[in-house]
PDB file of C-alpha atoms in Angstrom:
ATOM      1  CA  MET A   1      30.514 260.963 321.011  1.00  0.00           C
ATOM      2  CA  PRO A   2      33.962 262.386 320.428  1.00  0.00           C
ATOM      3  CA  GLN A   3      34.435 266.110 320.826  1.00  0.00           C
ATOM      4  CA  ALA A   4      35.279 268.137 317.722  1.00  0.00           C
ATOM      5  CA  GLY A   5      38.811 269.390 317.464  1.00  0.00           C
ATOM      6  CA  SER A   6      41.264 270.469 314.843  1.00  0.00           C
ATOM      7  CA  LEU A   7      42.706 268.187 312.236  1.00  0.00           C
ATOM      8  CA  SER A   8      46.309 268.895 313.060  1.00  0.00           C
ATOM      9  CA  ASN A   9      48.502 265.714 313.072  1.00  0.00           C
ATOM     10  CA  VAL A  10      47.823 262.479 311.277  1.00  0.00           C
ATOM     11  CA  LEU A  11      49.796 259.193 311.293  1.00  0.00           C
ATOM     12  CA  VAL A  12      49.585 257.225 308.058  1.00  0.00           C
ATOM     13  CA  TYR A  13      50.554 253.619 308.688  1.00  0.00           C
ATOM     14  CA  THR A  14      51.385 251.401 305.668  1.00  0.00           C
ATOM     15  CA  ARG A  15      53.072 248.290 307.080  1.00  0.00           C
ATOM     16  CA  THR A  16      52.216 245.014 305.303  1.00  0.00           C
ATOM     17  CA  THR A  17      53.056 241.459 306.298  1.00  0.00           C
ATOM     18  CA  ALA A  18      50.875 239.803 303.545  1.00  0.00           C
ATOM     19  CA  TYR A  19      49.944 241.186 300.076  1.00  0.00           C
ATOM     20  CA  ARG A  20      51.461 244.555 299.380  1.00  0.00           C
ATOM     21  CA  HIS A  21      49.687 247.091 297.087  1.00  0.00           C
ATOM     22  CA  ASP A  22      51.858 248.910 294.521  1.00  0.00           C
ATOM     23  CA  SER A  23      49.695 252.000 295.131  1.00  0.00           C
ATOM     24  CA  ILE A  24      50.836 252.552 298.702  1.00  0.00           C
ATOM     25  CA  PRO A  25      53.457 255.243 297.641  1.00  0.00           C
ATOM     26  CA  ALA A  26      50.735 257.028 295.615  1.00  0.00           C
ATOM     27  CA  GLY A  27      48.390 256.967 298.573  1.00  0.00           C
ATOM     28  CA  ARG A  28      51.000 258.059 300.949  1.00  0.00           C
ATOM     29  CA  ALA A  29      51.921 261.012 298.630  1.00  0.00           C
ATOM     30  CA  ALA A  30      48.229 262.038 298.207  1.00  0.00           C
ATOM     31  CA  LEU A  31      47.634 262.136 301.954  1.00  0.00           C
ATOM     32  CA  CYS A  32      50.820 264.143 302.501  1.00  0.00           C
ATOM     33  CA  GLU A  33      49.693 266.568 299.783  1.00  0.00           C
ATOM     34  CA  LEU A  34      46.313 266.859 301.329  1.00  0.00           C
ATOM     35  CA  GLY A  35      47.957 267.772 304.586  1.00  0.00           C
ATOM     36  CA  GLU A  36      50.031 270.410 302.912  1.00  0.00           C
ATOM     37  CA  GLU A  37      46.991 271.843 301.109  1.00  0.00           C
ATOM     38  CA  HIS A  38      44.713 271.867 304.188  1.00  0.00           C
ATOM     39  CA  GLY A  39      47.086 272.686 307.006  1.00  0.00           C
ATOM     40  CA  PHE A  40      47.705 269.438 308.967  1.00  0.00           C
ATOM     41  CA  ALA A  41      50.873 267.481 309.451  1.00  0.00           C
ATOM     42  CA  VAL A  42      51.215 263.975 308.118  1.00  0.00           C
ATOM     43  CA  GLU A  43      53.774 261.420 309.352  1.00  0.00           C
ATOM     44  CA  ALA A  44      53.976 258.192 307.311  1.00  0.00           C
ATOM     45  CA  SER A  45      55.548 255.124 308.921  1.00  0.00           C
ATOM     46  CA  GLU A  46      55.877 251.332 308.597  1.00  0.00           C
ATOM     47  CA  ASP A  47      57.480 250.963 312.023  1.00  0.00           C
ATOM     48  CA  PRO A  48      55.199 249.255 314.634  1.00  0.00           C
ATOM     49  CA  SER A  49      57.133 251.008 317.385  1.00  0.00           C
ATOM     50  CA  VAL A  50      55.295 254.156 316.455  1.00  0.00           C
ATOM     51  CA  PHE A  51      52.245 252.787 318.283  1.00  0.00           C
ATOM     52  CA  THR A  52      52.880 253.964 321.875  1.00  0.00           C
ATOM     53  CA  ASP A  53      50.922 256.375 323.974  1.00  0.00           C
ATOM     54  CA  ALA A  54      53.672 258.887 323.734  1.00  0.00           C
ATOM     55  CA  SER A  55      53.907 258.784 319.979  1.00  0.00           C
ATOM     56  CA  LEU A  56      50.179 258.824 319.400  1.00  0.00           C
ATOM     57  CA  ALA A  57      49.603 261.649 321.846  1.00  0.00           C
ATOM     58  CA  GLY A  58      48.457 264.868 320.106  1.00  0.00           C
ATOM     59  CA  ARG A  59      47.509 263.154 316.843  1.00  0.00           C
ATOM     60  CA  SER A  60      43.995 263.770 315.420  1.00  0.00           C
ATOM     61  CA  ALA A  61      43.672 260.442 313.576  1.00  0.00           C
ATOM     62  CA  VAL A  62      45.485 257.302 312.501  1.00  0.00           C
ATOM     63  CA  VAL A  63      45.116 256.054 308.890  1.00  0.00           C
ATOM     64  CA  PHE A  64      45.740 252.407 307.925  1.00  0.00           C
ATOM     65  CA  LEU A  65      46.549 252.779 304.183  1.00  0.00           C
ATOM     66  CA  SER A  66      46.342 249.339 302.458  1.00  0.00           C
ATOM     67  CA  THR A  67      47.891 247.546 305.364  1.00  0.00           C
ATOM     68  CA  SER A  68      47.739 243.745 305.355  1.00  0.00           C
ATOM     69  CA  GLY A  69      48.462 240.916 307.794  1.00  0.00           C
ATOM     70  CA  ASP A  70      49.586 241.299 311.342  1.00  0.00           C
ATOM     71  CA  VAL A  71      51.080 244.787 311.587  1.00  0.00           C
ATOM     72  CA  LEU A  72      50.965 245.610 315.303  1.00  0.00           C
ATOM     73  CA  THR A  73      52.744 244.299 318.369  1.00  0.00           C
ATOM     74  CA  PRO A  74      50.631 243.506 321.488  1.00  0.00           C
ATOM     75  CA  GLY A  75      51.713 246.838 322.971  1.00  0.00           C
ATOM     76  CA  GLY A  76      50.785 248.576 319.702  1.00  0.00           C
ATOM     77  CA  ARG A  77      47.339 247.013 319.776  1.00  0.00           C
ATOM     78  CA  ALA A  78      46.800 248.323 323.355  1.00  0.00           C
ATOM     79  CA  ALA A  79      48.050 251.829 322.370  1.00  0.00           C
ATOM     80  CA  LEU A  80      45.704 252.026 319.386  1.00  0.00           C
ATOM     81  CA  ARG A  81      42.784 250.926 321.446  1.00  0.00           C
ATOM     82  CA  ARG A  82      43.561 253.612 324.075  1.00  0.00           C
ATOM     83  CA  PHE A  83      43.973 256.175 321.259  1.00  0.00           C
ATOM     84  CA  VAL A  84      40.460 255.424 319.976  1.00  0.00           C
ATOM     85  CA  SER A  85      38.924 255.264 323.410  1.00  0.00           C
ATOM     86  CA  ASP A  86      40.383 258.785 324.116  1.00  0.00           C
ATOM     87  CA  GLY A  87      38.041 260.163 321.458  1.00  0.00           C
ATOM     88  CA  ASN A  88      40.341 260.120 318.450  1.00  0.00           C
ATOM     89  CA  GLY A  89      39.887 259.031 314.854  1.00  0.00           C
ATOM     90  CA  PHE A  90      40.615 255.931 312.750  1.00  0.00           C
ATOM     91  CA  MET A  91      40.531 255.709 309.004  1.00  0.00           C
ATOM     92  CA  GLY A  92      41.002 252.464 307.032  1.00  0.00           C
ATOM     93  CA  ILE A  93      41.666 252.511 303.253  1.00  0.00           C
ATOM     94  CA  HIS A  94      41.254 249.539 300.908  1.00  0.00           C
ATOM     95  CA  SER A  95      43.190 246.474 302.275  1.00  0.00           C
ATOM     96  CA  ALA A  96      43.071 247.816 305.766  1.00  0.00           C
ATOM     97  CA  ALA A  97      40.157 245.243 305.802  1.00  0.00           C
ATOM     98  CA  CYS A  98      42.866 242.531 305.269  1.00  0.00           C
ATOM     99  CA  THR A  99      44.654 243.437 308.546  1.00  0.00           C
ATOM    100  CA  GLU A 100      44.886 241.927 312.062  1.00  0.00           C
ATOM    101  CA  TYR A 101      42.540 239.038 311.303  1.00  0.00           C
ATOM    102  CA  ASP A 102      43.332 237.530 314.737  1.00  0.00           C
ATOM    103  CA  TRP A 103      42.426 240.628 316.719  1.00  0.00           C
ATOM    104  CA  PRO A 104      38.648 240.894 317.250  1.00  0.00           C
ATOM    105  CA  TYR A 105      38.793 244.439 318.380  1.00  0.00           C
ATOM    106  CA  PHE A 106      40.312 245.586 315.014  1.00  0.00           C
ATOM    107  CA  GLY A 107      37.473 243.880 313.122  1.00  0.00           C
ATOM    108  CA  ASP A 108      34.900 245.644 315.283  1.00  0.00           C
ATOM    109  CA  LEU A 109      36.762 248.937 314.851  1.00  0.00           C
ATOM    110  CA  LEU A 110      36.840 248.588 311.041  1.00  0.00           C
ATOM    111  CA  GLY A 111      33.293 247.150 310.651  1.00  0.00           C
ATOM    112  CA  ALA A 112      33.978 244.165 308.398  1.00  0.00           C
ATOM    113  CA  ARG A 113      36.673 241.747 307.259  1.00  0.00           C
ATOM    114  CA  PHE A 114      37.852 241.187 303.677  1.00  0.00           C
ATOM    115  CA  ALA A 115      36.757 237.982 301.989  1.00  0.00           C
ATOM    116  CA  GLY A 116      37.814 238.361 298.331  1.00  0.00           C
ATOM    117  CA  HIS A 117      37.384 240.310 295.159  1.00  0.00           C
ATOM    118  CA  PRO A 118      37.076 239.786 291.374  1.00  0.00           C
ATOM    119  CA  ALA A 119      39.418 241.346 288.786  1.00  0.00           C
ATOM    120  CA  PHE A 120      40.040 245.069 288.772  1.00  0.00           C
ATOM    121  CA  GLN A 121      37.313 246.555 286.594  1.00  0.00           C
ATOM    122  CA  PRO A 122      34.744 249.409 286.045  1.00  0.00           C
ATOM    123  CA  GLY A 123      31.749 249.555 288.326  1.00  0.00           C
ATOM    124  CA  THR A 124      29.215 251.953 289.784  1.00  0.00           C
ATOM    125  CA  VAL A 125      29.346 253.416 293.379  1.00  0.00           C
ATOM    126  CA  ILE A 126      25.900 254.248 294.701  1.00  0.00           C
ATOM    127  CA  VAL A 127      26.074 257.097 297.200  1.00  0.00           C
ATOM    128  CA  GLU A 128      23.531 256.661 299.985  1.00  0.00           C
ATOM    129  CA  ASP A 129      24.462 259.604 302.201  1.00  0.00           C
ATOM    130  CA  ARG A 130      24.640 262.857 300.186  1.00  0.00           C
ATOM    131  CA  ALA A 131      25.445 264.881 303.326  1.00  0.00           C
ATOM    132  CA  HIS A 132      28.453 263.142 304.805  1.00  0.00           C
ATOM    133  CA  PRO A 133      31.781 265.005 304.162  1.00  0.00           C
ATOM    134  CA  ALA A 134      33.280 261.952 302.493  1.00  0.00           C
ATOM    135  CA  THR A 135      30.478 261.653 299.961  1.00  0.00           C
ATOM    136  CA  ALA A 136      28.629 264.950 299.702  1.00  0.00           C
ATOM    137  CA  HIS A 137      30.614 266.052 296.669  1.00  0.00           C
ATOM    138  CA  LEU A 138      30.044 262.741 294.742  1.00  0.00           C
ATOM    139  CA  PRO A 139      27.343 262.114 292.212  1.00  0.00           C
ATOM    140  CA  GLN A 140      24.684 259.674 293.405  1.00  0.00           C
ATOM    141  CA  ARG A 141      25.967 257.167 290.809  1.00  0.00           C
ATOM    142  CA  TRP A 142      29.652 257.466 290.574  1.00  0.00           C
ATOM    143  CA  GLU A 143      31.443 255.493 287.797  1.00  0.00           C
ATOM    144  CA  TRP A 144      34.748 254.082 289.173  1.00  0.00           C
ATOM    145  CA  ASP A 145      37.388 251.482 288.453  1.00  0.00           C
ATOM    146  CA  ASP A 146      38.541 249.330 291.433  1.00  0.00           C
ATOM    147  CA  GLU A 147      38.752 246.027 293.029  1.00  0.00           C
ATOM    148  CA  TRP A 148      35.262 245.547 294.339  1.00  0.00           C
ATOM    149  CA  TYR A 149      35.853 243.985 297.763  1.00  0.00           C
ATOM    150  CA  ASP A 150      33.485 241.342 299.152  1.00  0.00           C
ATOM    151  CA  PHE A 151      33.349 241.045 302.961  1.00  0.00           C
ATOM    152  CA  ARG A 152      32.859 238.076 305.238  1.00  0.00           C
ATOM    153  CA  SER A 153      29.609 239.618 306.498  1.00  0.00           C
ATOM    154  CA  ASN A 154      27.462 242.593 305.685  1.00  0.00           C
ATOM    155  CA  PRO A 155      28.505 245.411 308.086  1.00  0.00           C
ATOM    156  CA  ARG A 156      25.016 246.912 308.007  1.00  0.00           C
ATOM    157  CA  PRO A 157      23.336 247.745 310.450  1.00  0.00           C
ATOM    158  CA  GLY A 158      26.429 248.029 312.713  1.00  0.00           C
ATOM    159  CA  VAL A 159      27.776 250.936 310.673  1.00  0.00           C
ATOM    160  CA  HIS A 160      26.384 253.962 308.877  1.00  0.00           C
ATOM    161  CA  VAL A 161      26.604 252.986 305.215  1.00  0.00           C
ATOM    162  CA  LEU A 162      27.714 255.914 303.023  1.00  0.00           C
ATOM    163  CA  ALA A 163      27.985 254.086 299.638  1.00  0.00           C
ATOM    164  CA  THR A 164      27.390 250.672 298.082  1.00  0.00           C
ATOM    165  CA  VAL A 165      28.439 249.205 294.782  1.00  0.00           C
ATOM    166  CA  ASP A 166      25.910 247.952 292.112  1.00  0.00           C
ATOM    167  CA  GLU A 167      26.852 244.305 291.474  1.00  0.00           C
ATOM    168  CA  ALA A 168      24.791 244.410 288.220  1.00  0.00           C
ATOM    169  CA  ASP A 169      27.417 246.738 286.783  1.00  0.00           C
ATOM    170  CA  TYR A 170      30.465 244.436 287.143  1.00  0.00           C
ATOM    171  CA  GLU A 171      31.424 240.824 287.011  1.00  0.00           C
ATOM    172  CA  GLY A 172      32.051 238.604 290.076  1.00  0.00           C
ATOM    173  CA  GLY A 173      30.197 240.312 292.951  1.00  0.00           C
ATOM    174  CA  GLY A 174      29.497 238.021 295.906  1.00  0.00           C
ATOM    175  CA  MET A 175      27.369 239.973 298.376  1.00  0.00           C
ATOM    176  CA  GLY A 176      24.100 240.560 296.488  1.00  0.00           C
ATOM    177  CA  VAL A 177      21.907 243.645 296.117  1.00  0.00           C
ATOM    178  CA  ASP A 178      23.124 245.208 299.387  1.00  0.00           C
ATOM    179  CA  HIS A 179      26.907 245.572 299.022  1.00  0.00           C
ATOM    180  CA  PRO A 180      28.262 248.247 301.360  1.00  0.00           C
ATOM    181  CA  LEU A 181      31.571 249.756 300.268  1.00  0.00           C
ATOM    182  CA  VAL A 182      32.119 252.867 302.386  1.00  0.00           C
ATOM    183  CA  TRP A 183      30.927 253.470 305.918  1.00  0.00           C
ATOM    184  CA  SER A 184      31.456 255.277 309.170  1.00  0.00           C
ATOM    185  CA  LYS A 185      30.720 254.503 312.859  1.00  0.00           C
ATOM    186  CA  GLU A 186      31.204 255.922 316.275  1.00  0.00           C
ATOM    187  CA  PHE A 187      33.116 253.289 318.144  1.00  0.00           C
ATOM    188  CA  GLY A 188      34.611 252.854 321.581  1.00  0.00           C
ATOM    189  CA  GLY A 189      34.792 256.549 322.324  1.00  0.00           C
ATOM    190  CA  GLY A 190      36.131 257.535 318.947  1.00  0.00           C
ATOM    191  CA  ARG A 191      35.175 257.495 315.277  1.00  0.00           C
ATOM    192  CA  SER A 192      36.022 255.046 312.533  1.00  0.00           C
ATOM    193  CA  PHE A 193      35.704 255.604 308.771  1.00  0.00           C
ATOM    194  CA  TYR A 194      36.417 252.977 306.078  1.00  0.00           C
ATOM    195  CA  THR A 195      36.488 253.002 302.333  1.00  0.00           C
ATOM    196  CA  ALA A 196      37.135 249.837 300.245  1.00  0.00           C
ATOM    197  CA  LEU A 197      38.212 251.985 297.297  1.00  0.00           C
ATOM    198  CA  GLY A 198      41.832 252.766 296.464  1.00  0.00           C
ATOM    199  CA  HIS A 199      43.462 249.852 294.681  1.00  0.00           C
ATOM    200  CA  ALA A 200      45.221 251.664 291.804  1.00  0.00           C
ATOM    201  CA  ASP A 201      47.745 254.466 291.633  1.00  0.00           C
ATOM    202  CA  ALA A 202      45.309 256.522 289.534  1.00  0.00           C
ATOM    203  CA  ALA A 203      42.850 256.763 292.363  1.00  0.00           C
ATOM    204  CA  TYR A 204      45.094 258.915 294.385  1.00  0.00           C
ATOM    205  CA  THR A 205      45.475 261.638 291.718  1.00  0.00           C
ATOM    206  CA  ASP A 206      41.677 261.714 291.097  1.00  0.00           C
ATOM    207  CA  LEU A 207      40.258 264.880 292.676  1.00  0.00           C
ATOM    208  CA  ALA A 208      36.952 263.286 293.569  1.00  0.00           C
ATOM    209  CA  PHE A 209      38.727 260.400 295.355  1.00  0.00           C
ATOM    210  CA  ARG A 210      41.091 262.755 297.192  1.00  0.00           C
ATOM    211  CA  GLY A 211      38.023 264.701 298.367  1.00  0.00           C
ATOM    212  CA  HIS A 212      36.524 261.456 299.529  1.00  0.00           C
ATOM    213  CA  LEU A 213      39.619 260.721 301.603  1.00  0.00           C
ATOM    214  CA  LEU A 214      39.835 264.212 303.029  1.00  0.00           C
ATOM    215  CA  GLY A 215      36.104 264.175 303.950  1.00  0.00           C
ATOM    216  CA  GLY A 216      36.514 260.756 305.661  1.00  0.00           C
ATOM    217  CA  LEU A 217      39.572 261.841 307.534  1.00  0.00           C
ATOM    218  CA  ARG A 218      37.936 265.092 308.780  1.00  0.00           C
ATOM    219  CA  TRP A 219      34.935 263.133 309.971  1.00  0.00           C
ATOM    220  CA  ALA A 220      37.011 260.538 311.802  1.00  0.00           C
ATOM    221  CA  ALA A 221      38.978 263.283 313.462  1.00  0.00           C
ATOM    222  CA  GLY A 222      35.721 264.905 314.678  1.00  0.00           C
ATOM    223  CA  THR A 223      36.309 268.127 312.626  1.00  0.00           C
ATOM    224  CA  ALA A 224      33.389 267.602 310.165  1.00  0.00           C
ATOM    225  CA  GLY A 225      29.845 266.100 310.188  1.00  0.00           C
TER     226      GLY A 225
END
């Protein structure tokens, strides 16, 4: 299990080589603002050359914010793997699940691969873990608008599921009664947190969602939970 440390320096990576979300600037701004408010540095980049041992040294966590497609070089893949194995944190947001399909390690790190989604629409998030720092502040049934991602396989029981979505409350769900949406896991010496939420700009100005991101980031970095 990774040792607790301080959340001091976070890399937010936003490179895309496939679909690009219009909300990336809003997400990047939200994470930078959270850093300013809570005393940790945030560097945002789309340059794959940032994934070296020297560049990642001293960082608490790496965030893949709505990345898509192949976004790392072979050397960058190796550096990310070493970063996690050294006890550091990884957080994936939304289309991070659409990233590095040809790299099995990344799928294992994240916990599941994106399969598809219906139209953006209202739905209900069901919080399973009321103690985790990413979900403790949320109501047990959280009304939310998003793209409700389906995954190629159900990540349970390989992850600790924090929240699911109720497919009865929206149109087009494809996973059935157990539809995990947010989860965490200890992996390869480090910690990984993933949330499928975060499609729209408005998510990143929502205080509950910002608290969700902050709690997930703190957990991934080993500073909470």
